[in-house]
């Protein structure tokens, strides 16, 4: 077994996971994948030569082709490959989930930086999805447990970086996290919000104004909108602009749509979900050079309310007025595709309504969502 090439050993580990005494050719080749048919054929021949299987073959067009195999000692083969029985796998899965549940129950939102306190709710939902997926392989579950804990420590330390940076933080190298796990993380976490970006973190802006770096300048008027690296935004030395107001929009499609029909005197920026610490620092830096009231537009949902309120507090620190814009009762009631509130939404609404400092417009929106039981995305009207 020790002489078996790694790729064949990896494939064999997949084949022996099921406890079936016999396996059909089609199902085994499917598990191997279309790009590994030759590898599957070679592995089956090796298993026959080494005495691990009996093989049923059929004469087709003058050639013998195997149709199914029967394991001769599946228990020993599983043991050599460190693959447990179904009962053992279920026990391992239950222990792993219980350990993750205990870890999560011991966390406190107040331990996290203020901009990341919604992470615990996201972690709870991610755990719930893992518990509901009974078919998930133990090693996949183990990996996702590792990514979850790594994301918590990443946010706790207020780290910022690319996906490769996060993969190195979570694993042994910059490609530790595979495509399937990235997709799973995207489904359960707003990675940009937690400081994990695809590439260099950027700020998308539009409107009238000229940004100055010593003798270098960028004229925003020249294009409909553009992206600037956050590090470069923090090096801006001056902004030639006297905007009537700033406008921050949560939805990317809505941002692009409004950027192409922007009125004079507006500086517009796309607010990527719940903004990261670096993004907040960059927008505050620009606002200091071009101080003006803020209009901020989020989805008419609990997370949008929470995010918009947090953005407003940045303007309050600058001593500038702000208001939620085009995310009120009218937009909620006119929404063409309202979504039902989930359990997480209801908890967040209750927490927001308990806050005495919540602005009146946002308070009314939360009450309406709580009463009617639905929310809406701004892309439908903005």
CSV table of C-alpha atoms in Angstrom, one decimal:
chain,number,residue,atom,x,y,z
A,1,UNK,CA,0.0,0.0,0.0
A,2,UNK,CA,2.9,2.3,0.8
A,3,UNK,CA,4.1,2.1,-2.8
A,4,UNK,CA,0.8,3.1,-4.3
A,5,UNK,CA,1.1,6.6,-6.0
A,6,UNK,CA,-0.5,9.5,-4.2
A,7,UNK,CA,-3.1,10.2,-6.8
A,8,UNK,CA,-4.3,6.5,-6.8
A,9,UNK,CA,-4.2,6.4,-3.0
A,10,UNK,CA,-6.4,9.5,-2.9
A,11,UNK,CA,-8.8,8.0,-5.4
A,12,UNK,CA,-9.0,4.7,-3.5
A,13,UNK,CA,-9.8,6.6,-0.3
A,14,UNK,CA,-12.9,8.0,-2.1
A,15,UNK,CA,-13.9,4.6,-3.4
A,16,UNK,CA,-13.9,2.9,0.0
A,17,UNK,CA,-15.9,5.5,1.9
A,18,UNK,CA,-19.2,3.8,1.3
A,19,UNK,CA,-19.7,0.6,3.2
A,20,UNK,CA,-21.2,-1.3,0.2
A,21,UNK,CA,-19.6,-4.7,-0.4
A,22,UNK,CA,-19.8,-4.2,-4.2
A,23,UNK,CA,-19.4,-1.1,-6.4
A,24,UNK,CA,-20.4,-0.6,-10.0
A,25,UNK,CA,-18.1,0.7,-12.7
A,26,UNK,CA,-20.1,3.7,-13.5
A,27,UNK,CA,-20.4,5.0,-10.0
A,28,UNK,CA,-16.6,4.5,-9.4
A,29,UNK,CA,-15.6,6.3,-12.6
A,30,UNK,CA,-18.0,9.1,-11.7
A,31,UNK,CA,-16.3,9.5,-8.3
A,32,UNK,CA,-13.0,9.6,-10.0
A,33,UNK,CA,-14.1,12.3,-12.5
A,34,UNK,CA,-13.9,12.5,-16.3
A,35,UNK,CA,-10.3,13.6,-16.2
A,36,UNK,CA,-9.2,10.6,-14.2
A,37,UNK,CA,-10.7,7.7,-16.1
A,38,UNK,CA,-7.3,6.2,-17.0
A,39,UNK,CA,-6.2,6.6,-13.3
A,40,UNK,CA,-9.4,4.8,-12.3
A,41,UNK,CA,-8.7,1.9,-14.7
A,42,UNK,CA,-5.1,1.6,-13.5
A,43,UNK,CA,-6.3,1.6,-9.8
A,44,UNK,CA,-8.8,-1.1,-10.5
A,45,UNK,CA,-6.2,-3.3,-12.2
A,46,UNK,CA,-3.8,-2.8,-9.2
A,47,UNK,CA,-6.6,-3.8,-6.7
A,48,UNK,CA,-7.2,-7.0,-8.7
A,49,UNK,CA,-3.5,-7.8,-8.9
A,50,UNK,CA,-3.0,-7.2,-5.2
A,51,UNK,CA,-5.9,-9.4,-4.2
A,52,UNK,CA,-8.2,-6.7,-2.8
A,53,UNK,CA,-11.1,-7.3,-5.1
A,54,UNK,CA,-13.0,-9.8,-7.2
A,55,UNK,CA,-14.0,-8.3,-10.5
A,56,UNK,CA,-17.0,-9.0,-12.7
A,57,UNK,CA,-16.2,-8.6,-16.4
A,58,UNK,CA,-18.2,-8.6,-19.6
A,59,UNK,CA,-17.1,-9.3,-23.2
A,60,UNK,CA,-18.0,-6.2,-25.3
A,61,UNK,CA,-17.0,-6.0,-29.0
A,62,UNK,CA,-14.3,-8.7,-28.5
A,63,UNK,CA,-12.8,-7.0,-25.4
A,64,UNK,CA,-13.3,-7.8,-21.8
A,65,UNK,CA,-14.5,-4.8,-19.7
A,66,UNK,CA,-15.0,-4.9,-15.9
A,67,UNK,CA,-18.6,-3.9,-14.9
A,68,UNK,CA,-18.3,-4.1,-11.1
A,69,UNK,CA,-16.0,-5.1,-8.2
A,70,UNK,CA,-16.5,-6.8,-4.9
A,71,UNK,CA,-14.3,-6.0,-1.9
A,72,UNK,CA,-12.6,-9.0,-0.4
A,73,UNK,CA,-11.5,-7.3,2.9
A,74,UNK,CA,-13.0,-3.8,3.0
A,75,UNK,CA,-12.5,-3.5,6.8
A,76,UNK,CA,-8.7,-3.9,6.5
A,77,UNK,CA,-8.5,-1.7,3.5
A,78,UNK,CA,-10.3,1.1,5.3
A,79,UNK,CA,-8.0,0.7,8.3
A,80,UNK,CA,-4.9,0.9,6.1
A,81,UNK,CA,-6.3,4.1,4.5
A,82,UNK,CA,-7.4,5.6,7.8
A,83,UNK,CA,-11.0,5.6,6.7
A,84,UNK,CA,-13.5,4.7,9.4
A,85,UNK,CA,-16.8,2.9,9.1
A,86,UNK,CA,-20.0,4.9,8.6
A,87,UNK,CA,-20.7,4.6,12.4
A,88,UNK,CA,-17.2,5.9,13.2
A,89,UNK,CA,-17.6,8.7,10.7
A,90,UNK,CA,-20.9,9.8,12.2
A,91,UNK,CA,-19.3,9.7,15.7
A,92,UNK,CA,-16.4,11.8,14.5
A,93,UNK,CA,-18.8,14.2,12.8
A,94,UNK,CA,-20.9,14.6,16.0
A,95,UNK,CA,-17.8,15.2,18.2
A,96,UNK,CA,-16.5,17.8,15.8
A,97,UNK,CA,-19.7,19.7,15.6
A,98,UNK,CA,-20.2,19.6,19.4
A,99,UNK,CA,-16.7,20.9,19.9
A,100,UNK,CA,-17.4,23.7,17.4
A,101,UNK,CA,-20.7,24.4,19.1
A,102,UNK,CA,-19.0,24.7,22.5
A,103,UNK,CA,-16.3,27.0,21.1
A,104,UNK,CA,-18.9,29.3,19.5
A,105,UNK,CA,-21.0,29.4,22.7
A,106,UNK,CA,-18.0,30.7,24.6
A,107,UNK,CA,-17.4,33.7,22.3
A,108,UNK,CA,-18.5,37.2,23.2
A,109,UNK,CA,-19.4,39.8,20.6
A,110,UNK,CA,-17.8,42.5,22.8
A,111,UNK,CA,-14.4,40.8,22.4
A,112,UNK,CA,-14.5,41.6,18.6
A,113,UNK,CA,-13.8,45.1,17.1
A,114,UNK,CA,-17.1,47.0,16.8
A,115,UNK,CA,-17.2,46.7,13.0
A,116,UNK,CA,-17.0,42.9,13.2
A,117,UNK,CA,-19.5,42.1,16.0
A,118,UNK,CA,-22.0,40.7,13.5
A,119,UNK,CA,-19.5,37.9,12.8
A,120,UNK,CA,-21.0,35.8,15.7
A,121,UNK,CA,-24.4,35.7,14.0
A,122,UNK,CA,-22.7,34.6,10.7
A,123,UNK,CA,-20.7,32.0,12.5
A,124,UNK,CA,-23.9,30.6,14.1
A,125,UNK,CA,-25.6,30.4,10.7
A,126,UNK,CA,-22.5,28.6,9.2
A,127,UNK,CA,-22.6,26.1,12.1
A,128,UNK,CA,-26.3,25.5,11.5
A,129,UNK,CA,-25.6,24.7,7.8
A,130,UNK,CA,-22.9,22.3,8.7
A,131,UNK,CA,-25.2,20.5,11.2
A,132,UNK,CA,-27.9,20.2,8.5
A,133,UNK,CA,-25.6,18.7,5.9
A,134,UNK,CA,-25.4,15.1,7.1
A,135,UNK,CA,-23.7,13.9,3.9
A,136,UNK,CA,-20.7,16.1,4.4
A,137,UNK,CA,-17.4,14.2,4.6
A,138,UNK,CA,-15.6,14.4,7.9
A,139,UNK,CA,-12.4,15.8,6.4
A,140,UNK,CA,-14.4,18.6,4.7
A,141,UNK,CA,-16.1,19.3,8.0
A,142,UNK,CA,-12.7,19.5,9.7
A,143,UNK,CA,-11.4,21.9,7.1
A,144,UNK,CA,-14.5,24.2,7.4
A,145,UNK,CA,-14.1,24.1,11.2
A,146,UNK,CA,-10.5,25.4,10.6
A,147,UNK,CA,-11.6,28.2,8.3
A,148,UNK,CA,-14.3,29.3,10.7
A,149,UNK,CA,-11.9,29.6,13.6
A,150,UNK,CA,-9.3,31.3,11.4
A,151,UNK,CA,-11.9,33.9,10.3
A,152,UNK,CA,-12.7,34.7,13.9
A,153,UNK,CA,-9.0,35.2,14.8
A,154,UNK,CA,-8.5,37.2,11.6
A,155,UNK,CA,-11.3,39.6,12.6
A,156,UNK,CA,-10.2,39.6,16.3
A,157,UNK,CA,-6.7,40.9,15.2
A,158,UNK,CA,-8.3,43.4,12.7
A,159,UNK,CA,-6.3,41.9,9.8
A,160,UNK,CA,-6.8,43.1,6.2
A,161,UNK,CA,-5.6,41.4,3.1
A,162,UNK,CA,-6.2,39.2,0.0
A,163,UNK,CA,-7.6,35.7,-0.1
A,164,UNK,CA,-4.1,34.4,-0.3
A,165,UNK,CA,-3.2,36.3,2.9
A,166,UNK,CA,-6.1,34.7,4.6
A,167,UNK,CA,-5.3,31.2,3.3
A,168,UNK,CA,-1.8,31.6,4.7
A,169,UNK,CA,-3.3,32.7,8.0
A,170,UNK,CA,-5.7,29.8,8.1
A,171,UNK,CA,-3.5,27.0,6.7
A,172,UNK,CA,0.0,26.1,5.7
A,173,UNK,CA,0.3,28.1,2.5
A,174,UNK,CA,-1.4,30.6,0.2
A,175,UNK,CA,-3.5,27.9,-1.6
A,176,UNK,CA,-4.6,26.1,1.6
A,177,UNK,CA,-8.3,26.8,0.8
A,178,UNK,CA,-9.7,25.1,-2.3
A,179,UNK,CA,-12.3,26.4,-4.7
A,180,UNK,CA,-15.1,24.4,-3.0
A,181,UNK,CA,-14.3,25.9,0.4
A,182,UNK,CA,-14.0,29.4,-0.9
A,183,UNK,CA,-17.5,29.0,-2.4
A,184,UNK,CA,-18.8,27.8,0.9
A,185,UNK,CA,-17.2,30.7,2.7
A,186,UNK,CA,-18.7,33.2,0.2
A,187,UNK,CA,-22.2,31.7,0.8
A,188,UNK,CA,-22.0,32.2,4.6
A,189,UNK,CA,-19.7,35.3,5.1
A,190,UNK,CA,-19.4,38.7,3.4
A,191,UNK,CA,-15.6,38.2,3.1
A,192,UNK,CA,-14.9,41.8,1.9
A,193,UNK,CA,-16.7,43.0,5.0
A,194,UNK,CA,-14.3,41.0,7.2
A,195,UNK,CA,-11.2,42.3,5.4
A,196,UNK,CA,-10.7,39.4,3.0
A,197,UNK,CA,-10.6,40.6,-0.6
A,198,UNK,CA,-10.0,38.8,-3.9
A,199,UNK,CA,-7.1,41.0,-4.7
A,200,UNK,CA,-5.8,44.4,-3.5
A,201,UNK,CA,-8.6,46.2,-1.5
A,202,UNK,CA,-10.1,49.0,-3.6
A,203,UNK,CA,-12.4,51.9,-3.3
A,204,UNK,CA,-14.8,52.6,-6.2
A,205,UNK,CA,-15.7,56.3,-6.6
A,206,UNK,CA,-17.4,58.7,-9.0
A,207,UNK,CA,-18.4,62.3,-9.2
A,208,UNK,CA,-16.8,65.7,-9.5
A,209,UNK,CA,-13.4,66.2,-7.9
A,210,UNK,CA,-9.7,66.0,-8.4
A,211,UNK,CA,-7.5,63.9,-6.0
A,212,UNK,CA,-4.0,65.1,-5.4
A,213,UNK,CA,-0.8,63.2,-4.5
A,214,UNK,CA,1.9,65.8,-4.3
A,215,UNK,CA,2.4,66.7,-8.0
A,216,UNK,CA,0.2,63.8,-9.3
A,217,UNK,CA,-3.6,64.1,-9.7
A,218,UNK,CA,-6.6,62.0,-10.7
A,219,UNK,CA,-9.6,63.7,-12.1
A,220,UNK,CA,-12.8,61.8,-11.3
A,221,UNK,CA,-14.7,63.8,-14.0
A,222,UNK,CA,-12.7,62.0,-16.7
A,223,UNK,CA,-14.6,58.7,-16.3
A,224,UNK,CA,-17.9,57.4,-15.1
A,225,UNK,CA,-16.3,55.7,-12.1
A,226,UNK,CA,-13.0,54.2,-11.1
A,227,UNK,CA,-11.3,52.1,-8.5
A,228,UNK,CA,-8.4,53.2,-6.3
A,229,UNK,CA,-6.3,51.0,-4.0
A,230,UNK,CA,-7.1,51.8,-0.4
A,231,UNK,CA,-3.4,52.4,0.4
A,232,UNK,CA,-3.2,55.0,-2.3
A,233,UNK,CA,-6.4,56.7,-1.1
A,234,UNK,CA,-4.8,57.1,2.4
A,235,UNK,CA,-1.9,58.9,0.7
A,236,UNK,CA,-4.2,61.6,-0.9
A,237,UNK,CA,-2.9,65.1,0.1
A,238,UNK,CA,-5.8,67.2,-1.1
A,239,UNK,CA,-9.2,67.0,-2.9
A,240,UNK,CA,-10.2,69.8,-5.2
A,241,UNK,CA,-13.9,69.7,-4.7
A,242,UNK,CA,-16.7,71.4,-2.9
A,243,UNK,CA,-19.4,68.7,-3.0
A,244,UNK,CA,-23.0,69.4,-2.0
A,245,UNK,CA,-23.0,66.0,-0.4
A,246,UNK,CA,-21.4,62.6,-0.4
A,247,UNK,CA,-23.5,59.6,-1.4
A,248,UNK,CA,-22.6,56.0,-0.4
A,249,UNK,CA,-24.4,53.1,-1.9
A,250,UNK,CA,-24.3,49.5,-0.8
A,251,UNK,CA,-25.3,47.6,-3.9
A,252,UNK,CA,-22.7,47.5,-6.6
A,253,UNK,CA,-25.2,47.4,-9.5
A,254,UNK,CA,-27.0,50.4,-8.0
A,255,UNK,CA,-23.7,52.2,-7.6
A,256,UNK,CA,-22.8,51.8,-11.3
A,257,UNK,CA,-26.3,52.8,-12.4
A,258,UNK,CA,-26.3,56.0,-10.3
A,259,UNK,CA,-22.7,56.8,-11.3
A,260,UNK,CA,-23.8,57.1,-14.9
A,261,UNK,CA,-26.5,59.6,-14.2
A,262,UNK,CA,-24.9,61.5,-11.3
A,263,UNK,CA,-26.0,65.1,-10.6
A,264,UNK,CA,-23.5,67.9,-10.2
A,265,UNK,CA,-22.0,68.4,-6.8
A,266,UNK,CA,-22.1,64.7,-5.7
A,267,UNK,CA,-19.2,62.5,-4.6
A,268,UNK,CA,-20.3,58.9,-4.9
A,269,UNK,CA,-18.7,55.8,-3.5
A,270,UNK,CA,-19.6,52.1,-3.5
A,271,UNK,CA,-19.8,50.8,0.1
A,272,UNK,CA,-18.7,47.1,-0.1
A,273,UNK,CA,-21.1,45.4,2.3
A,274,UNK,CA,-20.2,46.1,5.8
A,275,UNK,CA,-17.0,48.1,5.2
A,276,UNK,CA,-13.7,46.9,6.5
A,277,UNK,CA,-11.5,49.0,8.9
A,278,UNK,CA,-9.2,49.9,6.0
A,279,UNK,CA,-12.1,51.1,3.8
A,280,UNK,CA,-13.6,53.2,6.6
A,281,UNK,CA,-10.2,54.8,7.3
A,282,UNK,CA,-9.9,55.6,3.6
A,283,UNK,CA,-13.4,57.2,3.2
A,284,UNK,CA,-12.9,59.2,6.4
A,285,UNK,CA,-9.5,60.4,5.0
A,286,UNK,CA,-11.2,61.6,1.8
A,287,UNK,CA,-14.1,63.2,3.7
A,288,UNK,CA,-11.7,65.3,5.8
A,289,UNK,CA,-10.4,66.9,2.5
A,290,UNK,CA,-13.9,67.3,1.0
A,291,UNK,CA,-16.2,67.8,4.0
A,292,UNK,CA,-19.9,67.6,3.1
A,293,UNK,CA,-23.2,66.0,4.4
A,294,UNK,CA,-23.6,62.3,3.8
A,295,UNK,CA,-26.5,60.4,2.2
A,296,UNK,CA,-26.1,56.7,2.6
A,297,UNK,CA,-28.2,54.0,0.9
A,298,UNK,CA,-28.4,50.4,2.1
A,299,UNK,CA,-30.8,47.6,1.5
A,300,UNK,CA,-34.1,47.9,3.3
A,301,UNK,CA,-33.2,45.0,5.6
A,302,UNK,CA,-31.8,44.7,9.2
A,303,UNK,CA,-28.2,44.3,8.0
A,304,UNK,CA,-28.5,47.3,5.8
A,305,UNK,CA,-29.9,49.4,8.7
A,306,UNK,CA,-27.0,48.3,11.0
A,307,UNK,CA,-24.4,49.0,8.3
A,308,UNK,CA,-25.8,52.4,7.4
A,309,UNK,CA,-26.0,53.5,11.0
A,310,UNK,CA,-22.3,52.5,11.5
A,311,UNK,CA,-21.4,54.5,8.4
A,312,UNK,CA,-23.3,57.5,9.8
A,313,UNK,CA,-21.2,57.4,13.0
A,314,UNK,CA,-18.1,58.0,10.9
A,315,UNK,CA,-19.6,61.3,9.7
A,316,UNK,CA,-20.6,62.1,13.3
A,317,UNK,CA,-17.0,61.8,14.3
A,318,UNK,CA,-16.1,64.3,11.6
A,319,UNK,CA,-18.8,66.7,13.0
A,320,UNK,CA,-20.8,66.4,9.7
A,321,UNK,CA,-24.5,65.7,9.2
A,322,UNK,CA,-25.8,62.5,7.6
A,323,UNK,CA,-29.0,60.7,6.7
A,324,UNK,CA,-30.3,57.4,5.4
A,325,UNK,CA,-31.4,57.9,1.8
A,326,UNK,CA,-33.8,56.0,-0.4
A,327,UNK,CA,-34.1,53.1,2.0
A,328,UNK,CA,-37.3,54.0,3.9
A,329,UNK,CA,-40.9,52.9,4.3
A,330,UNK,CA,-41.8,53.9,0.7
A,331,UNK,CA,-39.1,51.8,-0.8
A,332,UNK,CA,-39.9,48.8,1.4
A,333,UNK,CA,-43.6,48.9,0.6
A,334,UNK,CA,-43.0,49.3,-3.1
A,335,UNK,CA,-40.5,46.5,-3.4
A,336,UNK,CA,-41.3,44.1,-6.2
A,337,UNK,CA,-39.4,41.2,-4.6
A,338,UNK,CA,-39.8,41.3,-0.9
A,339,UNK,CA,-38.0,38.6,1.1
A,340,UNK,CA,-39.2,37.0,4.3
A,341,UNK,CA,-37.2,37.8,7.4
A,342,UNK,CA,-35.1,34.9,8.8
A,343,UNK,CA,-34.3,34.2,12.4
A,344,UNK,CA,-31.1,36.2,12.2
A,345,UNK,CA,-33.0,39.2,10.8
A,346,UNK,CA,-35.5,39.1,13.7
A,347,UNK,CA,-32.8,39.0,16.3
A,348,UNK,CA,-30.9,41.9,14.7
A,349,UNK,CA,-34.1,44.0,14.4
A,350,UNK,CA,-34.8,43.5,18.1
A,351,UNK,CA,-31.3,44.5,19.0
A,352,UNK,CA,-31.5,47.6,16.8
A,353,UNK,CA,-34.8,48.7,18.3
A,354,UNK,CA,-33.4,48.4,21.8
A,355,UNK,CA,-30.8,51.0,20.9
A,356,UNK,CA,-32.0,54.5,22.1
A,357,UNK,CA,-29.7,56.3,19.7
A,358,UNK,CA,-31.0,54.6,16.5
A,359,UNK,CA,-32.1,57.4,14.1
A,360,UNK,CA,-35.8,57.9,13.8
A,361,UNK,CA,-36.0,57.0,10.1
A,362,UNK,CA,-34.1,53.7,10.7
A,363,UNK,CA,-36.2,53.0,13.8
A,364,UNK,CA,-39.4,53.3,11.7
A,365,UNK,CA,-38.0,51.1,9.0
A,366,UNK,CA,-37.1,48.4,11.6
A,367,UNK,CA,-40.6,48.6,13.1
A,368,UNK,CA,-42.2,48.2,9.6
A,369,UNK,CA,-40.0,45.2,8.9
A,370,UNK,CA,-40.8,43.6,12.2
A,371,UNK,CA,-44.5,44.2,11.8
A,372,UNK,CA,-44.7,43.0,8.1
A,373,UNK,CA,-42.1,40.3,8.3
A,374,UNK,CA,-40.2,41.1,5.1
A,375,UNK,CA,-37.2,43.0,3.8
A,376,UNK,CA,-36.0,44.1,0.3
A,377,UNK,CA,-32.8,44.8,-1.7
A,378,UNK,CA,-32.1,48.3,-3.0
A,379,UNK,CA,-31.2,47.0,-6.5
A,380,UNK,CA,-35.0,46.8,-7.2
A,381,UNK,CA,-35.5,50.6,-6.9
A,382,UNK,CA,-32.1,52.4,-6.9
